[in-house]
Coordinates of N, CA and C in Angstrom, one line a residue:
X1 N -12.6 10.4 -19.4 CA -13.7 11.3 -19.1 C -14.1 11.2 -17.7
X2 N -14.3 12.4 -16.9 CA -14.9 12.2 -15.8 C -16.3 12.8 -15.2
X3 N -16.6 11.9 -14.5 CA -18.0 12.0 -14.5 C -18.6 12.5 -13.4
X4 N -19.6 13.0 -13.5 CA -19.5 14.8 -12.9 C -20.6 13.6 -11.4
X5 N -20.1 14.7 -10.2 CA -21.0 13.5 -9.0 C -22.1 13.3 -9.1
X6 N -22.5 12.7 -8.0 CA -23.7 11.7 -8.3 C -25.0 12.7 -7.8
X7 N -26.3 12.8 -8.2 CA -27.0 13.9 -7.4 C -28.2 13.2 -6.5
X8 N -28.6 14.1 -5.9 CA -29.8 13.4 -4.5 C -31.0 12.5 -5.6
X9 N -31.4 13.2 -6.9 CA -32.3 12.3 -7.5 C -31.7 11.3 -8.1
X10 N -30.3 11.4 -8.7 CA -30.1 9.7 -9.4 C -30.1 8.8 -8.2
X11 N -29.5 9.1 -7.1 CA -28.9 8.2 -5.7 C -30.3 7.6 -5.5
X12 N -31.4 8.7 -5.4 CA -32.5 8.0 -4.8 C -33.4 7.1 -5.8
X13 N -33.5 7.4 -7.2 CA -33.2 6.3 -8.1 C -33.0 4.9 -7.6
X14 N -31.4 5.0 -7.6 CA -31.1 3.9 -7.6 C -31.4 3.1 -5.9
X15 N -31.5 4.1 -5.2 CA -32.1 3.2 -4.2 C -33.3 2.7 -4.3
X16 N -34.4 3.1 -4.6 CA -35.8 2.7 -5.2 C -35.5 1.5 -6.1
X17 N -34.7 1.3 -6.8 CA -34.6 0.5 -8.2 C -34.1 -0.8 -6.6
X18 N -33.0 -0.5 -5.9 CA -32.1 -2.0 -5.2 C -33.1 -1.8 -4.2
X19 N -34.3 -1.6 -4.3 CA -35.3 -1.2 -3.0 C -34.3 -1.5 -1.4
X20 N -33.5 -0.7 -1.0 CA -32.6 -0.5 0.2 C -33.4 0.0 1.2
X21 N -34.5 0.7 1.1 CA -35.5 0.8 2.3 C -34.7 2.3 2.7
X22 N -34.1 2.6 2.4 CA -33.3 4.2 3.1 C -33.5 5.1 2.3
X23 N -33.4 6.2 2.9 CA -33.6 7.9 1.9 C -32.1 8.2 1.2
X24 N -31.8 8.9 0.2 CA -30.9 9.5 -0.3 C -30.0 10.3 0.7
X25 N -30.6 10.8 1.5 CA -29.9 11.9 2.6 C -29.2 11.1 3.4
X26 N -30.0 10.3 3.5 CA -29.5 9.1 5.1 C -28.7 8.6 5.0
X27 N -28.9 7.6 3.5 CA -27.6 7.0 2.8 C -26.3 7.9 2.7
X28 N -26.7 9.1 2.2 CA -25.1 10.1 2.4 C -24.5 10.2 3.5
X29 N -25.3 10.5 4.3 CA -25.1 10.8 5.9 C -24.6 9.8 6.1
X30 N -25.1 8.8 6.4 CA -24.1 7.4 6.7 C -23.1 6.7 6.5
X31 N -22.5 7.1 5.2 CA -21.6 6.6 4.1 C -20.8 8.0 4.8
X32 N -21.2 8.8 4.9 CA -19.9 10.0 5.1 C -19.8 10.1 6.3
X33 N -20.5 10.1 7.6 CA -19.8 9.7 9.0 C -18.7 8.3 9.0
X34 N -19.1 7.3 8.2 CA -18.8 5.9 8.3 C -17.3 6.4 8.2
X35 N -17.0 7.3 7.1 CA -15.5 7.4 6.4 C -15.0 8.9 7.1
X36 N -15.8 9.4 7.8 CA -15.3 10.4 8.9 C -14.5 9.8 10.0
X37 N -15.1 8.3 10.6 CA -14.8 8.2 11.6 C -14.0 7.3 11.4
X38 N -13.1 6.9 10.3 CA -12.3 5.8 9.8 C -12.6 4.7 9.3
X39 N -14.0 4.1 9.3 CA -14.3 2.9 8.8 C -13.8 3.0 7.4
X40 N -13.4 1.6 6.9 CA -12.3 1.0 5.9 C -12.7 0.2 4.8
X41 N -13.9 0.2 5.1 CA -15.0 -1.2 3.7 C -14.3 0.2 2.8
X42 N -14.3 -0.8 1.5 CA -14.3 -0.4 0.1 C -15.6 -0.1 -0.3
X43 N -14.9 0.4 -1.9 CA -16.1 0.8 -2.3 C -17.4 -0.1 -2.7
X44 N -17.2 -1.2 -2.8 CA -17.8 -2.7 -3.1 C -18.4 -2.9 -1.7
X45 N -17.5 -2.9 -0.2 CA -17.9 -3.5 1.1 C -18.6 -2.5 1.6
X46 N -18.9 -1.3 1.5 CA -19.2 -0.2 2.7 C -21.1 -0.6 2.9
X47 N -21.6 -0.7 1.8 CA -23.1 -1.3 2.6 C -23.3 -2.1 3.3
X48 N -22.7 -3.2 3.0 CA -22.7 -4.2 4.3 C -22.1 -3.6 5.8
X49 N -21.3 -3.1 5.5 CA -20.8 -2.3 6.9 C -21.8 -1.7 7.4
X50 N -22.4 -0.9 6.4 CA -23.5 0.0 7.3 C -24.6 -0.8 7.2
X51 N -24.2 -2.1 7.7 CA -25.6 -2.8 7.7 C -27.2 -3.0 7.1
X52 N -26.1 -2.4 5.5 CA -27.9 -2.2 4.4 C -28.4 -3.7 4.2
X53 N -27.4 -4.6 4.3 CA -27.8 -5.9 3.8 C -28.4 -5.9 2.0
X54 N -27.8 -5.6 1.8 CA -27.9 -4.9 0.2 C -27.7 -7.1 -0.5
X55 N -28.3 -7.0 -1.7 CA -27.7 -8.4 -2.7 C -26.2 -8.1 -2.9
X56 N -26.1 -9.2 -3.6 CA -24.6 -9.0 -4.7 C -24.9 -8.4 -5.4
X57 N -25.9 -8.1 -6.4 CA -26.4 -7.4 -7.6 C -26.2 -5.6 -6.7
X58 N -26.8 -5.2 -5.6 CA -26.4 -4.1 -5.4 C -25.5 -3.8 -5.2
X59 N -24.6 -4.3 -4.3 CA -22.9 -4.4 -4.3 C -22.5 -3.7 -5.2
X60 N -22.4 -3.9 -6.7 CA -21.8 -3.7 -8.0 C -22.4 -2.5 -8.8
X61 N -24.1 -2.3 -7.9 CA -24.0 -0.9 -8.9 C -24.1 0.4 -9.0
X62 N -23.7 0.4 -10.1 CA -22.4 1.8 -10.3 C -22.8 3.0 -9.6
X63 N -24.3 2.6 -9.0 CA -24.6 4.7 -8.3 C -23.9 4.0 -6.9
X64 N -23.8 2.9 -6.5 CA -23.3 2.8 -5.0 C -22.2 3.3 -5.0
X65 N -20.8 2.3 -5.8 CA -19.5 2.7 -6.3 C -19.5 4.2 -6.6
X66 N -20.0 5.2 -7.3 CA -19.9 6.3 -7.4 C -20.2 7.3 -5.8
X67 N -21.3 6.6 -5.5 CA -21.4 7.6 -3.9 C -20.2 7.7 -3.1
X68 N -20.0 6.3 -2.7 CA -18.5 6.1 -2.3 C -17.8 7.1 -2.8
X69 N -17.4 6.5 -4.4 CA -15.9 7.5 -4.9 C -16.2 9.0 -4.6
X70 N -17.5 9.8 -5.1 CA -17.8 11.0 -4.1 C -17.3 11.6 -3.2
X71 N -18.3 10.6 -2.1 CA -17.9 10.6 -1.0 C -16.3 11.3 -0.5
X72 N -15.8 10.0 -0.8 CA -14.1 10.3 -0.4 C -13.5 11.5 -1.0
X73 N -13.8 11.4 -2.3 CA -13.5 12.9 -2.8 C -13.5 14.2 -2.4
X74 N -14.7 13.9 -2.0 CA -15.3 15.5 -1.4 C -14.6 15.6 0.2
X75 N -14.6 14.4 0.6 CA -14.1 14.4 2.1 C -12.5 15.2 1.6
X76 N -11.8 14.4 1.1 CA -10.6 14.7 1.0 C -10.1 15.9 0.1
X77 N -10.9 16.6 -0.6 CA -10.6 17.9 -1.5 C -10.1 19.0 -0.7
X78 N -9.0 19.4 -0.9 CA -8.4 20.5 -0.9 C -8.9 21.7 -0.8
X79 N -9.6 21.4 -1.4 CA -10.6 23.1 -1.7 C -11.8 23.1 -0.2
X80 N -12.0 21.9 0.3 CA -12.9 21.6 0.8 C -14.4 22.1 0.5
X81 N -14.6 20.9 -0.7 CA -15.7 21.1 -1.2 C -16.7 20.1 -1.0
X82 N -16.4 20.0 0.7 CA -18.1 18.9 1.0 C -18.9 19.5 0.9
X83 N -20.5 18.9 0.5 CA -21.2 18.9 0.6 C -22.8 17.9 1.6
X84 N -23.3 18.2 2.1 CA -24.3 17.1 2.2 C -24.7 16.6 0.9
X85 N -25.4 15.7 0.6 CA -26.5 15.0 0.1 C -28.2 15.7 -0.2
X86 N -28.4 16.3 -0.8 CA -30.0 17.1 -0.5 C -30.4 17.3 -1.6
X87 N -31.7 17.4 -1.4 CA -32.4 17.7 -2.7 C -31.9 18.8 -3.3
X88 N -32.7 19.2 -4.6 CA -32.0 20.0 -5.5 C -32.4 21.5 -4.5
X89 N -31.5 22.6 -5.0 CA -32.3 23.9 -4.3 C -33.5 24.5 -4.4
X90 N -33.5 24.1 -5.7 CA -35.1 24.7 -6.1 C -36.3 23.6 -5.4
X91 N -36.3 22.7 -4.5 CA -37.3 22.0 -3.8 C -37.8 22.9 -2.6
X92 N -38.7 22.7 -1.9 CA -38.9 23.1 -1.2 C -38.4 23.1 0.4
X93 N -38.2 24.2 0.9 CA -37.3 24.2 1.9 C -37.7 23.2 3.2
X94 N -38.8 22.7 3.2 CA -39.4 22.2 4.5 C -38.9 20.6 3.5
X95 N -38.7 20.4 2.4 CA -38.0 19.0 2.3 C -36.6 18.6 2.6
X96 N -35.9 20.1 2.0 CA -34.6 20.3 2.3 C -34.1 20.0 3.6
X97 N -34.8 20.5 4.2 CA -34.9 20.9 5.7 C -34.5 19.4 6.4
X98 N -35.8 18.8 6.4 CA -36.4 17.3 6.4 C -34.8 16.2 6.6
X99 N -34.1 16.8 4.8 CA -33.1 15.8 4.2 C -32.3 16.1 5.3
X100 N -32.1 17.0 5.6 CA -30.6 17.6 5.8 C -30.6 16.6 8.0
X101 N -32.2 16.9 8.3 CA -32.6 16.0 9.3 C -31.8 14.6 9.5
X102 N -32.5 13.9 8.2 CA -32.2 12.8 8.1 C -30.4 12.7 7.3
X103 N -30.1 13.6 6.8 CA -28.7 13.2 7.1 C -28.0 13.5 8.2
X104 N -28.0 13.9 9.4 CA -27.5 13.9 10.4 C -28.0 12.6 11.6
X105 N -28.7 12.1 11.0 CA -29.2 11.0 11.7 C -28.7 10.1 11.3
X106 N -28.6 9.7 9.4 CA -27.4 8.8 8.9 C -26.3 9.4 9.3
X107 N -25.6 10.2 9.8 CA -24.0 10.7 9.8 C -24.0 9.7 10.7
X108 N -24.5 9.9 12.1 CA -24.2 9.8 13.8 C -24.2 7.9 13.4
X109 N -25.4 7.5 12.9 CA -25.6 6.5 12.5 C -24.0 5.5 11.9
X110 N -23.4 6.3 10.9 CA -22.3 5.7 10.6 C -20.9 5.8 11.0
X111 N -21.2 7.1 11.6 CA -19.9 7.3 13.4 C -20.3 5.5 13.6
X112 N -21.2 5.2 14.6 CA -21.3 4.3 15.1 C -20.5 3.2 14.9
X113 N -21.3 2.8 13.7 CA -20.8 1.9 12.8 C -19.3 1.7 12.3
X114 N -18.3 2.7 12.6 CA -17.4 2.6 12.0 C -16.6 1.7 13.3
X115 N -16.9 1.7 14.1 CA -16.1 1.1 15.0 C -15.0 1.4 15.3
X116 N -14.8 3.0 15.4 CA -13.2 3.3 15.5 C -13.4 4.7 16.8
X117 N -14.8 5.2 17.0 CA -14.6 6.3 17.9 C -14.4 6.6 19.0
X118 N -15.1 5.0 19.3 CA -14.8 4.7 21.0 C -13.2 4.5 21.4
X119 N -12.5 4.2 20.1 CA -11.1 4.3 20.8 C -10.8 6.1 20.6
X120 N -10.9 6.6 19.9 CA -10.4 8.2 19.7 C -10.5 9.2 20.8
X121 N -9.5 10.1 21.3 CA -9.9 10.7 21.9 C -10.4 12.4 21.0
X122 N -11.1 12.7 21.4 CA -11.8 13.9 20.3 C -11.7 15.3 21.3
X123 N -11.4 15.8 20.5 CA -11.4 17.4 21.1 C -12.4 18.2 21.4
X124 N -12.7 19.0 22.8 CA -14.1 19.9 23.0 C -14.8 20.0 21.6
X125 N -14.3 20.6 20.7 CA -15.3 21.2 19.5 C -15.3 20.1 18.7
X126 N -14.9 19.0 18.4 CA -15.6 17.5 17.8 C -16.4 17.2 18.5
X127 N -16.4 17.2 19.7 CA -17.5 16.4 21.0 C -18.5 16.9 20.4
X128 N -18.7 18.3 20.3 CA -19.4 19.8 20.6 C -20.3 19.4 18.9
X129 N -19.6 19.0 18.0 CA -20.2 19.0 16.8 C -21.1 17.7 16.7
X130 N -20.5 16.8 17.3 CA -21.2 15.7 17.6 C -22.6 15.9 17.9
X131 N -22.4 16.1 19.3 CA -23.4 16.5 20.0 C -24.7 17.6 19.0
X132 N -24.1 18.9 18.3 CA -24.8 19.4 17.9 C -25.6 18.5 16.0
X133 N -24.9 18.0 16.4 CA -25.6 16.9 15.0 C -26.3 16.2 15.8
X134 N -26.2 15.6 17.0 CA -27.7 15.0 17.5 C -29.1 15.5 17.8
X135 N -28.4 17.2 18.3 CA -29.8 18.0 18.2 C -30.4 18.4 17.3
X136 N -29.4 18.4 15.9 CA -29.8 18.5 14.4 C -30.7 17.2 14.1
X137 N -31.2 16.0 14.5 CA -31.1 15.0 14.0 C -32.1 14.8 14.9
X138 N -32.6 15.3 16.0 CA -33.7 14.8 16.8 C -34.8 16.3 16.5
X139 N -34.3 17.3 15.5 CA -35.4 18.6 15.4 C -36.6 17.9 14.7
X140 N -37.2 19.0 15.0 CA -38.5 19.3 13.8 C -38.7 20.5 13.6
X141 N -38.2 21.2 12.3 CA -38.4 22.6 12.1 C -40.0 22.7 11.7
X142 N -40.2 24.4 12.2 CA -41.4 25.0 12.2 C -41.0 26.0 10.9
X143 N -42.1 26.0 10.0 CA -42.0 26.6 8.8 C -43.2 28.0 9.0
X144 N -42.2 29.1 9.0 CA -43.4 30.4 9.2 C -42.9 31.5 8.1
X145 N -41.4 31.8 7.6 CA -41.5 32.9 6.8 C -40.3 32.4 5.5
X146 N -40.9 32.0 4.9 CA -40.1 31.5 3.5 C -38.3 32.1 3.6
X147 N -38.1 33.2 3.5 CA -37.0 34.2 3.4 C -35.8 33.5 4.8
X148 N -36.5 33.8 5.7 CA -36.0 33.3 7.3 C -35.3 32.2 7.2
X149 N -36.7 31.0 6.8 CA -36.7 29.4 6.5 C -35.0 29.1 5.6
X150 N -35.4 29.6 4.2 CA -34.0 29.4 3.3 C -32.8 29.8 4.3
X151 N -32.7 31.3 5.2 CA -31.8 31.8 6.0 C -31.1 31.1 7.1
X152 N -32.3 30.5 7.5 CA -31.9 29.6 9.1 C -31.3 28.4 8.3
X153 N -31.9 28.0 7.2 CA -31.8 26.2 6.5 C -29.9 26.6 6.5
X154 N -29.6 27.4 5.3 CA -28.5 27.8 4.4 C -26.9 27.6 6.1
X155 N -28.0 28.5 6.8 CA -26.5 29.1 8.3 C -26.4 27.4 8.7
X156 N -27.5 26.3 9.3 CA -27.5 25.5 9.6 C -26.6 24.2 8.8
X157 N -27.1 24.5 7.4 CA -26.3 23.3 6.3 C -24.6 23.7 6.6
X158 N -24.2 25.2 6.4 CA -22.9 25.7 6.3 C -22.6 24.7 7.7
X159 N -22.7 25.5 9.2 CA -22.3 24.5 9.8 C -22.1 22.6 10.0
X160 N -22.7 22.6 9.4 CA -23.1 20.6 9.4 C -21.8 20.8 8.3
X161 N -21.6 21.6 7.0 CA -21.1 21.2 6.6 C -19.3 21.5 7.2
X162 N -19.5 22.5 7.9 CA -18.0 23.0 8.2 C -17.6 21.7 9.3
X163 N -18.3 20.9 10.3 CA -18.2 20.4 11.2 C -17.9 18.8 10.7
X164 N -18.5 18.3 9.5 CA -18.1 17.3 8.8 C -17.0 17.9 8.6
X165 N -16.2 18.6 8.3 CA -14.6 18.3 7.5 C -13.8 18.8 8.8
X166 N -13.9 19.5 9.9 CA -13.6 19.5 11.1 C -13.8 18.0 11.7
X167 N -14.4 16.9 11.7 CA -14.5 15.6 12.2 C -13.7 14.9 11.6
X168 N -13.5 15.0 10.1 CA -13.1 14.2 9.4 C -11.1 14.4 9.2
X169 N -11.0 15.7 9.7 CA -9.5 16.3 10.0 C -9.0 15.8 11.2
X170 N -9.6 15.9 12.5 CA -9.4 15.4 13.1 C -9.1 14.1 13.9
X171 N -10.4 13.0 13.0 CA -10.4 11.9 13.3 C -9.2 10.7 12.3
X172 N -8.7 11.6 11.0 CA -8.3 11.0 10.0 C -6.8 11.6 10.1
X173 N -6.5 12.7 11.1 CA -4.8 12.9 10.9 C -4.0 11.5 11.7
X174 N -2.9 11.7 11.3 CA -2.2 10.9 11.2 C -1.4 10.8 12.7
X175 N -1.1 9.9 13.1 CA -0.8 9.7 14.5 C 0.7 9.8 14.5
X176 N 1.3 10.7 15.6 CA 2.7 10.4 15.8 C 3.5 8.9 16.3
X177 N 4.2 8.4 15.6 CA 4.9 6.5 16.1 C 4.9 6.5 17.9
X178 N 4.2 5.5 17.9 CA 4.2 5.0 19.2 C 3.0 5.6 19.9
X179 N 2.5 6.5 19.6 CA 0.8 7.0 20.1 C -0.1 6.2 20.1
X180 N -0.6 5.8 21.2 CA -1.7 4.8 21.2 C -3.0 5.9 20.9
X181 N -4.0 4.8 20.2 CA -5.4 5.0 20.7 C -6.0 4.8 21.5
X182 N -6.8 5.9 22.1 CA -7.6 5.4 23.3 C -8.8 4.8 22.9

């Protein structure tokens, strides 16, 4: 039987329950730059990597392992069916909004962390996506016409999300024998 993925309210559940001190969005964000940018922790090691300092008891449970398996999933699907991490749709857009903030703040966050980008050389439009996830991640949206709001949120998420699987193609193909990294 397989089990259908994990959603922004169980994740944040279970963060509240291992009290990890992080938001649901952040957590995604971070977990999926981390594995954008090559970092290699398993599905057991990757909190420690991103420096949650999590127990043993959190290590092992099953919403962590499941974000992970997610995670990779979605990264690697064919169909390319990433998603962010966000509240449900029917929330309000100035939360959505908010998440989608703070996952671009965990993404850059788990670039960092993965300790692999400083060697990579990245192409204009990775730099470019980079960069525009920083300006995604240092906003503060102004909320004035509901219709707009959902419009500008929806164009902004599609990008974050086209630009994750553009990072993650790039930084994750496979090198010709004898190609160094820079």
């Amino acid at each position: 039987m397989t089990r259908s993925a994990l959603t922004y309210a169980e994740l944040a559940h279970a963060i509240k329950t291992l009290r990890l001190g992080v938001g649901a969005s952040d957590l995604h964000g971070s977990l999926t730059g981390y594995l954008c940018a090559g970092g290699r922790a398993g599905a057991e090691e990757w909190p420690a990597a991103l420096e949650l300092d999590p127990d043993v008891k959190a290590l092992r449970h099953e919403a962590l392992r499941q974000l992970y398996r997610d995670c990779r999933a979605q990264l690697e699907d064919p169909d390319l069916g990433f998603e962010p991490l966000l509240p449900a749709h029917d929330a309000p857009v100035e939360r959505r909004a908010d998440a989608l903030v703070e996952w671009c703040r965990g993404f850059l966050g788990g670039v960092g962390l993965s300790g692999t980008t400083n060697r990579q050389r990245l192409s204009e439009d990775a730099n470019e996506v980079l960069a525009d996830f920083g300006r995604i991640a240092s906003s503060r949206f102004d909320y004035d016409d509901a219709e707009e709001d959902e419009t500008a949120l929806s164009e902004v998420l599609e990008f974050v999300r086209v630009g994750v699987l553009l990072l993650h193609a790039e930084l994750n193909r496979p090198r010709a024998p004898g190609t160094r990294v820079h």
